[in-house]
Short mmCIF file of C-alpha atoms in Angstrom, two decimals:
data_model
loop_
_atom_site.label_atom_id
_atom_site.label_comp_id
_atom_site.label_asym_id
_atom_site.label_seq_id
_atom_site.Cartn_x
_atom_site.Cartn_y
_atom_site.Cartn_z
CA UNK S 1 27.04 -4.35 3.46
CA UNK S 2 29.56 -4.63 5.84
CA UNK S 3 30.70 -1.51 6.34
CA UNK S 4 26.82 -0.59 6.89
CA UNK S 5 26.54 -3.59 9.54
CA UNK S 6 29.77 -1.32 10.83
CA UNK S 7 27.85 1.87 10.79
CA UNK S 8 25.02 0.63 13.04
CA UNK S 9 27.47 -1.32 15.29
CA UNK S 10 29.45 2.29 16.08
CA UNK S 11 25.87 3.72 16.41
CA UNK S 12 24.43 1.88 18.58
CA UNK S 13 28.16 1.85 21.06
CA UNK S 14 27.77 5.17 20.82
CA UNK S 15 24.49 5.39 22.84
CA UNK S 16 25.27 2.51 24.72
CA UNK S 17 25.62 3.99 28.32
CA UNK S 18 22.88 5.60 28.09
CA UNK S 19 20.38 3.04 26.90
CA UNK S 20 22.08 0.45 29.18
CA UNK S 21 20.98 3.19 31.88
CA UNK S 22 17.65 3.52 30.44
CA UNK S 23 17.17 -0.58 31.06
CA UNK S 24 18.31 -0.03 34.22
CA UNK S 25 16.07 2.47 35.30
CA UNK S 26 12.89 0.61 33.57
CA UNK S 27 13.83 -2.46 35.70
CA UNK S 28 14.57 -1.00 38.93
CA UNK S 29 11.65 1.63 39.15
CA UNK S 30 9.14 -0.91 38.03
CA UNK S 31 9.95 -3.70 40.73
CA UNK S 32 10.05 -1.29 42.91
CA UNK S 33 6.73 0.03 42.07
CA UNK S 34 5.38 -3.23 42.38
CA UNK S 35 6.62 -3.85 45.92
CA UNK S 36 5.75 -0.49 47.02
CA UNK S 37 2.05 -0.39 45.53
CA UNK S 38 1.46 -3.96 46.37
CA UNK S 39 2.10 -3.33 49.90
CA UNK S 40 0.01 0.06 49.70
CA UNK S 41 -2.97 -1.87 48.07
CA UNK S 42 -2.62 -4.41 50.91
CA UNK S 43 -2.15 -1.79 53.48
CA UNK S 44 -5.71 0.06 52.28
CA UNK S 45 -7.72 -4.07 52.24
CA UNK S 46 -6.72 -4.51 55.24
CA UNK S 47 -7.77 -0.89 57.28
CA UNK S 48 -11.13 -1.06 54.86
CA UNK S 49 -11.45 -4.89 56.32
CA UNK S 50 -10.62 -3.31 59.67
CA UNK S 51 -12.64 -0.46 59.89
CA UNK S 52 -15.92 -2.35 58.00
CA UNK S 53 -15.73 -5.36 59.63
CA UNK S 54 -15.14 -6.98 56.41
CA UNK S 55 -13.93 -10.50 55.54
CA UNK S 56 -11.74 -11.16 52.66
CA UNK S 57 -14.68 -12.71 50.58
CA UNK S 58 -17.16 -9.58 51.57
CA UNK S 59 -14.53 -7.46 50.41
CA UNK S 60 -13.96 -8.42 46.80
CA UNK S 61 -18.10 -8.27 46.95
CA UNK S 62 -17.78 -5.26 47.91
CA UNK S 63 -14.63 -3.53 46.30
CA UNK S 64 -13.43 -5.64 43.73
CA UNK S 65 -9.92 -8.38 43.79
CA UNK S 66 -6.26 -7.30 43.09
CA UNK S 67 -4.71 -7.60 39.74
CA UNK S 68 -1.63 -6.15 38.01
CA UNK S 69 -3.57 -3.42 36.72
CA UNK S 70 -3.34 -1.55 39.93
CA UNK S 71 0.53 -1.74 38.98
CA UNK S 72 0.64 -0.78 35.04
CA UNK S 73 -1.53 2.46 36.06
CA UNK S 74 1.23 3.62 38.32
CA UNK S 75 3.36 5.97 37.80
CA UNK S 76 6.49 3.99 39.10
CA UNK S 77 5.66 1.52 36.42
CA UNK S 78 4.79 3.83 33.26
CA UNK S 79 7.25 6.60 33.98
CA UNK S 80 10.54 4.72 32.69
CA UNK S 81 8.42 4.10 29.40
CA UNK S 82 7.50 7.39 28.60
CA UNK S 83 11.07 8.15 29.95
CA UNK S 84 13.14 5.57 27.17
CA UNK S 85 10.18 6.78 24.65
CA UNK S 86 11.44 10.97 25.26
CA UNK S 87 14.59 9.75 25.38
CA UNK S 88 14.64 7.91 21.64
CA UNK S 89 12.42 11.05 20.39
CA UNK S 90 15.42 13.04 21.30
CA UNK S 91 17.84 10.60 20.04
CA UNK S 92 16.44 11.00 16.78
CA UNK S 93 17.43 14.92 16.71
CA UNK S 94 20.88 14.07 18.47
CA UNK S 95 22.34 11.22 16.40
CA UNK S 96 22.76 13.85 13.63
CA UNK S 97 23.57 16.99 15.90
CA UNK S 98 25.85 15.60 17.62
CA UNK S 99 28.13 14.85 14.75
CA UNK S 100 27.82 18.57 13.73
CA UNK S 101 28.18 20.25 17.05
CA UNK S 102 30.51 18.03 18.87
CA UNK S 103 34.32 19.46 19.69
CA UNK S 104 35.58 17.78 16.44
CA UNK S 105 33.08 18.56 14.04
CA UNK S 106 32.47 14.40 13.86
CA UNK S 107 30.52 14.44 10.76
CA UNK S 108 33.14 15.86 8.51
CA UNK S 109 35.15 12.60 9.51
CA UNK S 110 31.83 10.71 8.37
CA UNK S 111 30.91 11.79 5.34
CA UNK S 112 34.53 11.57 4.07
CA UNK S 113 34.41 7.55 4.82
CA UNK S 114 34.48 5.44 1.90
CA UNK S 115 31.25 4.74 1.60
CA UNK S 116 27.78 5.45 0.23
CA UNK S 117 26.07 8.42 1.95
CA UNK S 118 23.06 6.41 1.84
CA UNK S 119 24.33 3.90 4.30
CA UNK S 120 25.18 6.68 6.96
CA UNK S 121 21.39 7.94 6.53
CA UNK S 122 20.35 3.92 7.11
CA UNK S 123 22.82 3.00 9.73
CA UNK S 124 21.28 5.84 12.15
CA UNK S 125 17.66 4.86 11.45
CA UNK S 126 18.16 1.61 11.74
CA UNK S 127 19.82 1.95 14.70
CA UNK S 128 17.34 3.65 16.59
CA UNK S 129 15.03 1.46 15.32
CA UNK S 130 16.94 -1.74 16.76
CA UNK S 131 17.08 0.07 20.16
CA UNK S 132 13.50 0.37 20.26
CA UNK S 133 13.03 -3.04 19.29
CA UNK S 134 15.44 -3.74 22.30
CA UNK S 135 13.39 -1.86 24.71
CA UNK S 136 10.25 -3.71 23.81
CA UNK S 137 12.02 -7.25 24.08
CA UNK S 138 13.58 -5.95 27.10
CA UNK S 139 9.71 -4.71 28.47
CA UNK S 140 8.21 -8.37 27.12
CA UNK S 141 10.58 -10.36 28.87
CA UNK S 142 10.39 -8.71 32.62
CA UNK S 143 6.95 -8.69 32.60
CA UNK S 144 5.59 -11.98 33.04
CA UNK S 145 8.74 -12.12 36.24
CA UNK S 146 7.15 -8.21 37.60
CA UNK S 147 3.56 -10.09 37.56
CA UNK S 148 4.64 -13.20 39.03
CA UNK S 149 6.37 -10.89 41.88
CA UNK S 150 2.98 -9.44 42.37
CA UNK S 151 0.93 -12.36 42.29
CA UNK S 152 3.23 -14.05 44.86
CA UNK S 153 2.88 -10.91 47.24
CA UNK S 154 -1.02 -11.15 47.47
CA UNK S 155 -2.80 -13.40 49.44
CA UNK S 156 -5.07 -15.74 46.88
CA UNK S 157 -8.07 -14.86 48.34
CA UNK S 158 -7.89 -11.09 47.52
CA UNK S 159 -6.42 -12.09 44.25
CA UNK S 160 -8.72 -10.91 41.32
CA UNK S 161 -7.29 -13.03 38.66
CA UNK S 162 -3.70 -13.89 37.33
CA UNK S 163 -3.07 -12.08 34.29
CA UNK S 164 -1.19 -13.22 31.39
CA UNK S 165 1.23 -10.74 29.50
CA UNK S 166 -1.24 -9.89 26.73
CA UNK S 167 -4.22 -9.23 29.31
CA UNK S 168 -1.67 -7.15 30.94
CA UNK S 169 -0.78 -4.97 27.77
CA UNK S 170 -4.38 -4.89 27.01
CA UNK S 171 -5.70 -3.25 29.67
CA UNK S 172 -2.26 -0.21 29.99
CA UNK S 173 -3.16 1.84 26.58
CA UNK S 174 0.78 2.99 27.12
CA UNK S 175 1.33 -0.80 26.75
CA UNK S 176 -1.06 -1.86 24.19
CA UNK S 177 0.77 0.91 22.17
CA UNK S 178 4.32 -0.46 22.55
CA UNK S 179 3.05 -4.46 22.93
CA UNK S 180 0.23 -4.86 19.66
CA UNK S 181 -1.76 -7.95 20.60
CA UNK S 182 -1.23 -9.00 17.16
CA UNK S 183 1.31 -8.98 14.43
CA UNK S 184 -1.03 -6.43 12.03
CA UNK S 185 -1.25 -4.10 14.70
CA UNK S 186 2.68 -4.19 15.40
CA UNK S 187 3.20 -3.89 12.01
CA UNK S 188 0.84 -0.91 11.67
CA UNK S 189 2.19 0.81 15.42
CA UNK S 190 5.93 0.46 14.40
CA UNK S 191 5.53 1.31 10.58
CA UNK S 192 3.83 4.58 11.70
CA UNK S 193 7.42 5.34 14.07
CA UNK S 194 9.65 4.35 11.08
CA UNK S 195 7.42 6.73 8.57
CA UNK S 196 7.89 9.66 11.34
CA UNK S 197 11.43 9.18 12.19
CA UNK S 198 12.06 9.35 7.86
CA UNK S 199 10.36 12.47 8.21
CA UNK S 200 11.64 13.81 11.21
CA UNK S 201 15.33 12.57 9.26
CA UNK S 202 14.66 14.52 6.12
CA UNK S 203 13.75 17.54 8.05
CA UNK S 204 16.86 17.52 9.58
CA UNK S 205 18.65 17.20 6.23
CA UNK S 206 16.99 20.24 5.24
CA UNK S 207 17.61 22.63 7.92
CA UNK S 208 21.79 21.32 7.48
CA UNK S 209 21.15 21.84 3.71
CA UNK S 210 19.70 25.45 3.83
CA UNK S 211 20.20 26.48 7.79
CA UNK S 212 17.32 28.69 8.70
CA UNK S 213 15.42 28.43 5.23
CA UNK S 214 16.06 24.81 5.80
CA UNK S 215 13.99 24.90 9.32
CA UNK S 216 11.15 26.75 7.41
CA UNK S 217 11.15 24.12 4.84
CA UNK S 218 11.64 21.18 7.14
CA UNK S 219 8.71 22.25 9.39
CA UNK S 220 6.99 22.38 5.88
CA UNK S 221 7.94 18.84 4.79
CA UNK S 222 6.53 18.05 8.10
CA UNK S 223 3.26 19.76 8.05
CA UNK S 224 2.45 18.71 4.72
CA UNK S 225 3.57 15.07 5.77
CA UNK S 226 0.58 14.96 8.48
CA UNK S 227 -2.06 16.49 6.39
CA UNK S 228 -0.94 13.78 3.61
CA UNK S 229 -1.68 10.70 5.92
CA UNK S 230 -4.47 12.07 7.59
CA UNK S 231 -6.17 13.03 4.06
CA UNK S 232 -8.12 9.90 4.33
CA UNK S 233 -9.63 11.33 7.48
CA UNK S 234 -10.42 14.78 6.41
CA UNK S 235 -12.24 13.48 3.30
CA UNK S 236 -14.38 11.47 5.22
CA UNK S 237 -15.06 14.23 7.79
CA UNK S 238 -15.57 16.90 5.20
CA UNK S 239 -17.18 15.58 2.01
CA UNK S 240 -19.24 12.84 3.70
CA UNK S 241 -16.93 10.07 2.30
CA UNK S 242 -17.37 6.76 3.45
CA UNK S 243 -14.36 4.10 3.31
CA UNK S 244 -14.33 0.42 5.08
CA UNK S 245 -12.28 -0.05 7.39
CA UNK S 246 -9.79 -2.56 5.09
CA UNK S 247 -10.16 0.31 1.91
CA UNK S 248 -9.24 2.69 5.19
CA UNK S 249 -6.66 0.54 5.92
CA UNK S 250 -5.31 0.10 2.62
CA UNK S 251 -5.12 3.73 1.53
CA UNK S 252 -3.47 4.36 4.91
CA UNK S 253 -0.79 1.79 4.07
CA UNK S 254 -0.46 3.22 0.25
CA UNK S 255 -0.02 6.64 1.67
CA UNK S 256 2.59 5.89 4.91
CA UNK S 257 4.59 3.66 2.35
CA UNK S 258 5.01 6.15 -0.13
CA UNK S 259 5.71 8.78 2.58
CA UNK S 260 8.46 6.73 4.07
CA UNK S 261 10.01 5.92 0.52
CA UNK S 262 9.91 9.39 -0.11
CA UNK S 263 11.65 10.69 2.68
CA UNK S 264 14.01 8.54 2.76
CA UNK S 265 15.01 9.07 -0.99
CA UNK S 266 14.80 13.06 -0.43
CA UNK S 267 16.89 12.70 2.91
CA UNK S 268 19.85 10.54 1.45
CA UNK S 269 19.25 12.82 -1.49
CA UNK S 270 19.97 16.32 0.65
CA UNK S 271 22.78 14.43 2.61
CA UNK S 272 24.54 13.31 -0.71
CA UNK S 273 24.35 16.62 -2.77
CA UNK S 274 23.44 19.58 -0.53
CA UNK S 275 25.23 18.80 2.87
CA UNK S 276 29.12 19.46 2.52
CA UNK S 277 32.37 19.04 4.50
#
């Protein structure tokens, strides 16, 4: 156990800078896309009130209050999400390639430790999986201070409505997909990314296993991955099948469980007895 705990300690230093950089970007491009639009949406009230003759009550009649929806739609704001989320994608390739393509040939140097295989599959997936964990605790907690900015920038009387965090999330679908409203849905949103990144793992271990069979085949796994979880679907589309939504649920969760199990078996499997030093 503790030389696993090890493991994802050296894997997550190793991405360090550049996830501390990722933070740093998400933080500064979002307050500053809340001071920038919030003075633009001001700017705009204020030439309509102008121009129209308006008066700050007529106004919301007419056009509708300010709320930190105006901010989550920007691209200042949802830019550094999609930016960590590409990032992490690409991660997922480069915390194995590295170790093979680096100037030392890394992974010889890993495999040779004295330890299970198994934990140097785990260590990397869980270590991805702990950053994006990070980024969503990072994304919760400067939230509620981003909205507060915003709220504190607007007059009251042009102010649709204070917004909690969940309202917030609700209304971004780039949010609601990283910040479930409830714990089913988190479970069901970050169960899906740990069943793709297995996959997206064990095609890896195939193409290092068999080289450019080994893409074939991994592109393969992958394929028949998808059609696997989205049989439920197809059935119901095709042969007139009907399920409820908890037996659709339920078969879902069977199918993504098994899935994951699998590919995680077959990937420590490949990395134990087909990938050498």
């Amino acid at each position: 156990m503790m030389r696993y705990i090890k493991l994802v300690n050296f894997e997550i230093n190793r991405f360090s800078k550049i996830y501390l950089s990722l933070l740093l970007i998400t933080l500064v491009s979002q307050f500053a896309g809340v001071i920038i639009v919030t003075k633009s949406l001001l700017k705009d009230a204020r030439d309509i009130m102008k121009e129209e003759r308006l008066s700050e009550a007529a106004y919301i009649t007419n056009y509708g209050g300010l709320d930190f929806s105006h901010i989550a739609n920007t691209f200042l704001f949802v830019g550094p999400i999609a930016l960590c989320a590409v990032a992490l994608i690409f991660y997922i390739f480069l915390i194995w390639y590295r170790d093979w393509l680096g100037k030392n040939t890394f992974i010889y140097r890993l495999l040779m430790l004295p330890t299970s295989r198994l934990s140097i599959y785990l260590s990397k997936a869980t270590a991805i999986f702990l950053m994006v964990l990070g980024l969503i605790a990072f994304q919760i907690i400067i939230l509620p201070m981003e909205n507060a900015l915003f709220n504190s920038n607007v007059p009251e009387a042009l102010l649709n409505m204070e917004m909690s965090t969940s309202t917030i999330a609700a209304a971004n679908r780039l949010l609601l997909l990283i910040i479930p409203s409830t714990f089913t849905q988190f479970l069901i949103s970050y169960g899906i990314g740990l069943m793709i990144m297995s996959i997206l793992f064990t095609s890896i271990m195939f193409e290092r296993s068999f080289r450019i069979k080994g893409i074939i085949m991994g592109l393969l796994y992958c394929g028949i991955a998808a059609v696997l979880f989205l049989a439920p679907f197809f059935v119901m589309d095709f042969w007139n099948f009907y399920l409820y939504p908890n037996e659709l649920f339920g078969l879902m969760l069977a199918i993504g469980i098994i899935l994951t199990g699998l590919s995680v078996w077959l990937g420590a499997w490949l990395l134990k007895n087909r990938v050498t030093v």
